[in-house]
Amino acid sequence: MKLTIDRLGHLGDGVAQGPEGPVFVSGMLPGEVVEGDVVGDRMTDPKIETPSPMRVKPPCSHARSCGGCLMQHAADGFVADWKLGIVQGALQGQGLTTVFLPLQTSAPRSRRRATFAARRTKSGTLIGFHARGSDTLVAIPKCQLVHPDVMAAMPGLEELVRLGGSRSAEVSISVTKALGGVDVDVKGGKPLDGGLRMELARVVEAHAMARLTWDGETVALRAHPVQMMGRAMVAPPAGAFLQATEDGEAALLAAVKTALGDQKRIVDLFAGCGTFALPLAEGAEVHAVEGDAAMVQALDKAARNTDGLKKVTVEVRDLFRRPLEPDEFKGITGVVIDPPRAGAEAQIACLAVARPPVIAMVSCNPITFARDAKVLVGAGFTLDWVQVVDQFRWSAHVELVARFTAPHIARNKAK
Ligand SMILES: C[S@@+](CC[C@H](N)C(=O)[O-])C[C@H]1O[C@@H](n2cnc3c(N)ncnc32)[C@H](O)[C@@H]1O
């Protein structure tokens, strides 16, 4: 069957109109004419008859087999417009429009955390990513996405898998670039006993890893796996949330700072280990609220060990069940809110009543962002601008910062 791709779906697949409904075609771009067999709603063996002018040669030699990146066949400019369009579309769906600041994309080979799948094989080990929509593991020695410091950990990871992996089941290995060496978190490995623990610790030493955690247990801590957040040195708990790239984090922080201006009393909601709270505390008092106690502890310890910060207070709190109430924002002049993908329905309802002067909202889900934005705009806030930050290069993932100003601030700006 011959079809023309009309658009991209939300996972980056090409979508064409077939005789019996939409047909999904992986690795295609709008305007391309493709021919192949259609099974169900998917073209299985597409051949491109007319390529898009936006099609490029994938920069990574693993692009055909590896499922880690989905958009390497598209020019950067196309991906940027596509991601802007996703956010614009989500806002339009809620009847909203705004100004878009220039999009920023993270560089290749800048992802500071990767979660690899791995297993032992007859001849050694296999570590990599899964092929698209399949259990097949693909080795990725020339990966163009992951930071070289993470890739450099491979020989040590191979030893870990040889010792504590199996041939029948995969282990998952999260590797995070940190000061002091990589921070390695293994899940699904062999149960720890005295002998295995000692051998794993030897690998950590030999390969100068910072820390190894094995199914939730710290096996070796050679150095604290530190991240810089502004001037503060933070040692996040194993597996804690971190922004995906250092330049992406810098772009998000710059946008948050621009949004807040010189506000001096800030609440950071869904604060994680302090990505925004700690740098902001260099110029403002910050109250950081987060649901994960270990992350709050890391933030608090870093704040107490950093000279020259303004007052930082912390709170462990489930903001879905127990959002900060309107009267808790008394005296607060700026709010940062960076919820998980589900958004922050309950907290946004309270912010709509509290009406702090400025809200910097960070979001990794345009749909829940637009839903929450509509509530704020309905309460009189102005959505001044949105900046899309593409720190998930070559994926369908979108990240953004938006500024909302409360009614009286919006009036003053207009004067
Ligand atoms: C997108 S991350 C942002 C973290 C931080 N702002 C950063 O940039 O590193 C969302 C954070 O929300 C936290 N979280 C998830 N559900 C929560 C809840 N119900 N209440 C409070 N925090 C929650 C997660 O632990 C995570 O740290």
PDB file of N, CA, C and O in Angstrom, residues 230-277:
ATOM      1  N   GLY A 230      24.082  25.431  41.700  1.00  0.00           N
ATOM      2  CA  GLY A 230      24.642  26.737  42.037  1.00  0.00           C
ATOM      3  C   GLY A 230      25.977  26.500  42.715  1.00  0.00           C
ATOM      4  O   GLY A 230      26.780  25.667  42.263  1.00  0.00           O
ATOM      5  N   ARG A 231      26.183  27.157  43.867  1.00  0.00           N
ATOM      6  CA  ARG A 231      27.436  26.958  44.602  1.00  0.00           C
ATOM      7  C   ARG A 231      27.370  25.745  45.526  1.00  0.00           C
ATOM      8  O   ARG A 231      28.368  25.342  46.102  1.00  0.00           O
ATOM      9  N   ALA A 232      26.163  25.206  45.707  1.00  0.00           N
ATOM     10  CA  ALA A 232      25.983  24.120  46.682  1.00  0.00           C
ATOM     11  C   ALA A 232      26.400  22.774  46.093  1.00  0.00           C
ATOM     12  O   ALA A 232      26.178  22.499  44.909  1.00  0.00           O
ATOM     13  N   MET A 233      27.021  21.947  46.935  1.00  0.00           N
ATOM     14  CA  MET A 233      27.395  20.588  46.518  1.00  0.00           C
ATOM     15  C   MET A 233      26.383  19.625  47.134  1.00  0.00           C
ATOM     16  O   MET A 233      26.305  19.509  48.357  1.00  0.00           O
ATOM     17  N   VAL A 234      25.640  18.941  46.282  1.00  0.00           N
ATOM     18  CA  VAL A 234      24.548  18.077  46.745  1.00  0.00           C
ATOM     19  C   VAL A 234      24.924  16.615  46.472  1.00  0.00           C
ATOM     20  O   VAL A 234      25.411  16.306  45.382  1.00  0.00           O
ATOM     21  N   ALA A 235      24.669  15.752  47.424  1.00  0.00           N
ATOM     22  CA  ALA A 235      24.882  14.315  47.204  1.00  0.00           C
ATOM     23  C   ALA A 235      23.504  13.647  47.161  1.00  0.00           C
ATOM     24  O   ALA A 235      22.967  13.254  48.195  1.00  0.00           O
ATOM     25  N   PRO A 236      22.899  13.529  45.967  1.00  0.00           N
ATOM     26  CA  PRO A 236      21.529  12.973  45.888  1.00  0.00           C
ATOM     27  C   PRO A 236      21.492  11.506  46.290  1.00  0.00           C
ATOM     28  O   PRO A 236      22.469  10.783  46.069  1.00  0.00           O
ATOM     29  N   PRO A 237      20.380  11.060  46.875  1.00  0.00           N
ATOM     30  CA  PRO A 237      20.240   9.623  47.141  1.00  0.00           C
ATOM     31  C   PRO A 237      20.224   8.847  45.820  1.00  0.00           C
ATOM     32  O   PRO A 237      19.921   9.422  44.770  1.00  0.00           O
ATOM     33  N   ALA A 238      20.536   7.558  45.882  1.00  0.00           N
ATOM     34  CA  ALA A 238      20.581   6.743  44.656  1.00  0.00           C
ATOM     35  C   ALA A 238      19.245   6.833  43.926  1.00  0.00           C
ATOM     36  O   ALA A 238      18.190   6.735  44.545  1.00  0.00           O
ATOM     37  N   GLY A 239      19.307   7.042  42.623  1.00  0.00           N
ATOM     38  CA  GLY A 239      18.095   7.041  41.797  1.00  0.00           C
ATOM     39  C   GLY A 239      17.268   8.300  41.911  1.00  0.00           C
ATOM     40  O   GLY A 239      16.193   8.389  41.316  1.00  0.00           O
ATOM     41  N   ALA A 240      17.752   9.313  42.642  1.00  0.00           N
ATOM     42  CA  ALA A 240      16.956  10.544  42.812  1.00  0.00           C
ATOM     43  C   ALA A 240      16.785  11.256  41.470  1.00  0.00           C
ATOM     44  O   ALA A 240      17.631  11.141  40.584  1.00  0.00           O
ATOM     45  N   PHE A 241      15.703  12.026  41.363  1.00  0.00           N
ATOM     46  CA  PHE A 241      15.474  12.792  40.141  1.00  0.00           C
ATOM     47  C   PHE A 241      16.603  13.796  39.916  1.00  0.00           C
ATOM     48  O   PHE A 241      17.037  14.481  40.843  1.00  0.00           O
ATOM     49  N   LEU A 242      17.061  13.881  38.675  1.00  0.00           N
ATOM     50  CA  LEU A 242      18.009  14.925  38.259  1.00  0.00           C
ATOM     51  C   LEU A 242      17.595  15.361  36.865  1.00  0.00           C
ATOM     52  O   LEU A 242      17.123  14.530  36.076  1.00  0.00           O
ATOM     53  N   GLN A 243      17.788  16.635  36.525  1.00  0.00           N
ATOM     54  CA  GLN A 243      17.538  17.048  35.147  1.00  0.00           C
ATOM     55  C   GLN A 243      18.488  16.270  34.236  1.00  0.00           C
ATOM     56  O   GLN A 243      19.592  15.919  34.632  1.00  0.00           O
ATOM     57  N   ALA A 244      18.045  16.031  32.975  1.00  0.00           N
ATOM     58  CA  ALA A 244      18.735  15.047  32.127  1.00  0.00           C
ATOM     59  C   ALA A 244      20.116  15.476  31.658  1.00  0.00           C
ATOM     60  O   ALA A 244      21.003  14.638  31.496  1.00  0.00           O
ATOM     61  N   THR A 245      20.298  16.778  31.415  1.00  0.00           N
ATOM     62  CA  THR A 245      21.613  17.240  30.953  1.00  0.00           C
ATOM     63  C   THR A 245      22.000  18.476  31.760  1.00  0.00           C
ATOM     64  O   THR A 245      21.134  19.191  32.283  1.00  0.00           O
ATOM     65  N   GLU A 246      23.303  18.731  31.813  1.00  0.00           N
ATOM     66  CA  GLU A 246      23.754  19.916  32.557  1.00  0.00           C
ATOM     67  C   GLU A 246      23.343  21.190  31.833  1.00  0.00           C
ATOM     68  O   GLU A 246      22.913  22.163  32.464  1.00  0.00           O
ATOM     69  N   ASP A 247      23.443  21.203  30.494  1.00  0.00           N
ATOM     70  CA  ASP A 247      23.058  22.450  29.805  1.00  0.00           C
ATOM     71  C   ASP A 247      21.539  22.640  29.817  1.00  0.00           C
ATOM     72  O   ASP A 247      21.044  23.767  29.863  1.00  0.00           O
ATOM     73  N   GLY A 248      20.796  21.526  29.810  1.00  0.00           N
ATOM     74  CA  GLY A 248      19.338  21.633  29.929  1.00  0.00           C
ATOM     75  C   GLY A 248      18.953  22.213  31.283  1.00  0.00           C
ATOM     76  O   GLY A 248      18.095  23.096  31.395  1.00  0.00           O
ATOM     77  N   GLU A 249      19.617  21.731  32.323  1.00  0.00           N
ATOM     78  CA  GLU A 249      19.345  22.243  33.668  1.00  0.00           C
ATOM     79  C   GLU A 249      19.680  23.739  33.744  1.00  0.00           C
ATOM     80  O   GLU A 249      18.920  24.531  34.314  1.00  0.00           O
ATOM     81  N   ALA A 250      20.822  24.113  33.131  1.00  0.00           N
ATOM     82  CA  ALA A 250      21.218  25.533  33.148  1.00  0.00           C
ATOM     83  C   ALA A 250      20.169  26.381  32.415  1.00  0.00           C
ATOM     84  O   ALA A 250      19.824  27.489  32.866  1.00  0.00           O
ATOM     85  N   ALA A 251      19.647  25.862  31.301  1.00  0.00           N
ATOM     86  CA  ALA A 251      18.638  26.618  30.539  1.00  0.00           C
ATOM     87  C   ALA A 251      17.335  26.744  31.342  1.00  0.00           C
ATOM     88  O   ALA A 251      16.698  27.814  31.369  1.00  0.00           O
ATOM     89  N   LEU A 252      16.933  25.664  32.017  1.00  0.00           N
ATOM     90  CA  LEU A 252      15.712  25.723  32.839  1.00  0.00           C
ATOM     91  C   LEU A 252      15.895  26.720  33.981  1.00  0.00           C
ATOM     92  O   LEU A 252      15.008  27.532  34.266  1.00  0.00           O
ATOM     93  N   LEU A 253      17.070  26.661  34.628  1.00  0.00           N
ATOM     94  CA  LEU A 253      17.336  27.564  35.752  1.00  0.00           C
ATOM     95  C   LEU A 253      17.352  29.021  35.283  1.00  0.00           C
ATOM     96  O   LEU A 253      16.790  29.907  35.945  1.00  0.00           O
ATOM     97  N   ALA A 254      17.987  29.259  34.131  1.00  0.00           N
ATOM     98  CA  ALA A 254      18.037  30.646  33.611  1.00  0.00           C
ATOM     99  C   ALA A 254      16.615  31.147  33.353  1.00  0.00           C
ATOM    100  O   ALA A 254      16.287  32.304  33.671  1.00  0.00           O
ATOM    101  N   ALA A 255      15.765  30.278  32.785  1.00  0.00           N
ATOM    102  CA  ALA A 255      14.384  30.704  32.496  1.00  0.00           C
ATOM    103  C   ALA A 255      13.611  30.942  33.795  1.00  0.00           C
ATOM    104  O   ALA A 255      12.833  31.911  33.899  1.00  0.00           O
ATOM    105  N   VAL A 256      13.825  30.084  34.798  1.00  0.00           N
ATOM    106  CA  VAL A 256      13.155  30.266  36.096  1.00  0.00           C
ATOM    107  C   VAL A 256      13.591  31.589  36.719  1.00  0.00           C
ATOM    108  O   VAL A 256      12.770  32.364  37.236  1.00  0.00           O
ATOM    109  N   LYS A 257      14.901  31.888  36.639  1.00  0.00           N
ATOM    110  CA  LYS A 257      15.404  33.144  37.214  1.00  0.00           C
ATOM    111  C   LYS A 257      14.813  34.343  36.472  1.00  0.00           C
ATOM    112  O   LYS A 257      14.421  35.340  37.092  1.00  0.00           O
ATOM    113  N   THR A 258      14.751  34.266  35.151  1.00  0.00           N
ATOM    114  CA  THR A 258      14.162  35.366  34.376  1.00  0.00           C
ATOM    115  C   THR A 258      12.704  35.563  34.794  1.00  0.00           C
ATOM    116  O   THR A 258      12.229  36.685  34.969  1.00  0.00           O
ATOM    117  N   ALA A 259      12.002  34.438  34.955  1.00  0.00           N
ATOM    118  CA  ALA A 259      10.581  34.519  35.320  1.00  0.00           C
ATOM    119  C   ALA A 259      10.409  35.193  36.681  1.00  0.00           C
ATOM    120  O   ALA A 259       9.528  36.042  36.861  1.00  0.00           O
ATOM    121  N   LEU A 260      11.264  34.840  37.637  1.00  0.00           N
ATOM    122  CA  LEU A 260      11.069  35.341  39.007  1.00  0.00           C
ATOM    123  C   LEU A 260      11.597  36.754  39.198  1.00  0.00           C
ATOM    124  O   LEU A 260      11.172  37.457  40.129  1.00  0.00           O
ATOM    125  N   GLY A 261      12.554  37.178  38.348  1.00  0.00           N
ATOM    126  CA  GLY A 261      13.137  38.506  38.526  1.00  0.00           C
ATOM    127  C   GLY A 261      13.813  38.588  39.891  1.00  0.00           C
ATOM    128  O   GLY A 261      14.481  37.648  40.313  1.00  0.00           O
ATOM    129  N   ASP A 262      13.602  39.703  40.606  1.00  0.00           N
ATOM    130  CA  ASP A 262      14.340  39.856  41.880  1.00  0.00           C
ATOM    131  C   ASP A 262      13.450  39.567  43.093  1.00  0.00           C
ATOM    132  O   ASP A 262      13.630  40.155  44.149  1.00  0.00           O
ATOM    133  N   GLN A 263      12.524  38.653  42.949  1.00  0.00           N
ATOM    134  CA  GLN A 263      11.674  38.278  44.100  1.00  0.00           C
ATOM    135  C   GLN A 263      12.547  37.740  45.232  1.00  0.00           C
ATOM    136  O   GLN A 263      13.481  36.978  44.995  1.00  0.00           O
ATOM    137  N   LYS A 264      12.230  38.116  46.446  1.00  0.00           N
ATOM    138  CA  LYS A 264      13.129  37.798  47.566  1.00  0.00           C
ATOM    139  C   LYS A 264      12.584  36.733  48.505  1.00  0.00           C
ATOM    140  O   LYS A 264      13.283  36.294  49.418  1.00  0.00           O
ATOM    141  N   ARG A 265      11.323  36.337  48.336  1.00  0.00           N
ATOM    142  CA  ARG A 265      10.781  35.269  49.212  1.00  0.00           C
ATOM    143  C   ARG A 265      10.074  34.245  48.328  1.00  0.00           C
ATOM    144  O   ARG A 265       8.983  34.481  47.803  1.00  0.00           O
ATOM    145  N   ILE A 266      10.744  33.116  48.189  1.00  0.00           N
ATOM    146  CA  ILE A 266      10.336  32.142  47.170  1.00  0.00           C
ATOM    147  C   ILE A 266       9.954  30.808  47.808  1.00  0.00           C
ATOM    148  O   ILE A 266      10.601  30.351  48.757  1.00  0.00           O
ATOM    149  N   VAL A 267       8.919  30.178  47.253  1.00  0.00           N
ATOM    150  CA  VAL A 267       8.604  28.789  47.593  1.00  0.00           C
ATOM    151  C   VAL A 267       8.910  27.938  46.368  1.00  0.00           C
ATOM    152  O   VAL A 267       8.502  28.291  45.252  1.00  0.00           O
ATOM    153  N   ASP A 268       9.662  26.840  46.554  1.00  0.00           N
ATOM    154  CA  ASP A 268       9.958  25.906  45.469  1.00  0.00           C
ATOM    155  C   ASP A 268       9.177  24.626  45.741  1.00  0.00           C
ATOM    156  O   ASP A 268       9.464  23.910  46.707  1.00  0.00           O
ATOM    157  N   LEU A 269       8.183  24.346  44.911  1.00  0.00           N
ATOM    158  CA  LEU A 269       7.300  23.191  45.097  1.00  0.00           C
ATOM    159  C   LEU A 269       7.757  22.049  44.195  1.00  0.00           C
ATOM    160  O   LEU A 269       8.049  22.280  43.019  1.00  0.00           O
ATOM    161  N   PHE A 270       7.762  20.814  44.699  1.00  0.00           N
ATOM    162  CA  PHE A 270       8.336  19.654  44.009  1.00  0.00           C
ATOM    163  C   PHE A 270       9.821  19.956  43.769  1.00  0.00           C
ATOM    164  O   PHE A 270      10.303  19.959  42.635  1.00  0.00           O
ATOM    165  N   ALA A 271      10.529  20.235  44.868  1.00  0.00           N
ATOM    166  CA  ALA A 271      11.873  20.827  44.787  1.00  0.00           C
ATOM    167  C   ALA A 271      12.971  19.819  44.491  1.00  0.00           C
ATOM    168  O   ALA A 271      14.088  20.220  44.177  1.00  0.00           O
ATOM    169  N   GLY A 272      12.702  18.510  44.565  1.00  0.00           N
ATOM    170  CA  GLY A 272      13.752  17.519  44.335  1.00  0.00           C
ATOM    171  C   GLY A 272      14.888  17.716  45.318  1.00  0.00           C
ATOM    172  O   GLY A 272      14.687  17.968  46.513  1.00  0.00           O
ATOM    173  N   CYS A 273      16.130  17.633  44.806  1.00  0.00           N
ATOM    174  CA  CYS A 273      17.318  17.828  45.667  1.00  0.00           C
ATOM    175  C   CYS A 273      17.778  19.270  45.658  1.00  0.00           C
ATOM    176  O   CYS A 273      18.865  19.562  46.169  1.00  0.00           O
ATOM    177  N   GLY A 274      17.023  20.179  45.014  1.00  0.00           N
ATOM    178  CA  GLY A 274      17.387  21.592  45.095  1.00  0.00           C
ATOM    179  C   GLY A 274      17.892  22.220  43.814  1.00  0.00           C
ATOM    180  O   GLY A 274      18.518  23.278  43.856  1.00  0.00           O
ATOM    181  N   THR A 275      17.587  21.611  42.679  1.00  0.00           N
ATOM    182  CA  THR A 275      18.023  22.142  41.374  1.00  0.00           C
ATOM    183  C   THR A 275      17.748  23.640  41.260  1.00  0.00           C
ATOM    184  O   THR A 275      18.591  24.394  40.767  1.00  0.00           O
ATOM    185  N   PHE A 276      16.562  24.058  41.684  1.00  0.00           N
ATOM    186  CA  PHE A 276      16.223  25.495  41.607  1.00  0.00           C
ATOM    187  C   PHE A 276      16.408  26.162  42.971  1.00  0.00           C
ATOM    188  O   PHE A 276      16.915  27.279  43.052  1.00  0.00           O
ATOM    189  N   ALA A 277      16.007  25.484  44.041  1.00  0.00           N
ATOM    190  CA  ALA A 277      16.021  26.108  45.376  1.00  0.00           C
ATOM    191  C   ALA A 277      17.415  26.585  45.762  1.00  0.00           C
ATOM    192  O   ALA A 277      17.584  27.707  46.263  1.00  0.00           O
TER     193      ALA A 277
END
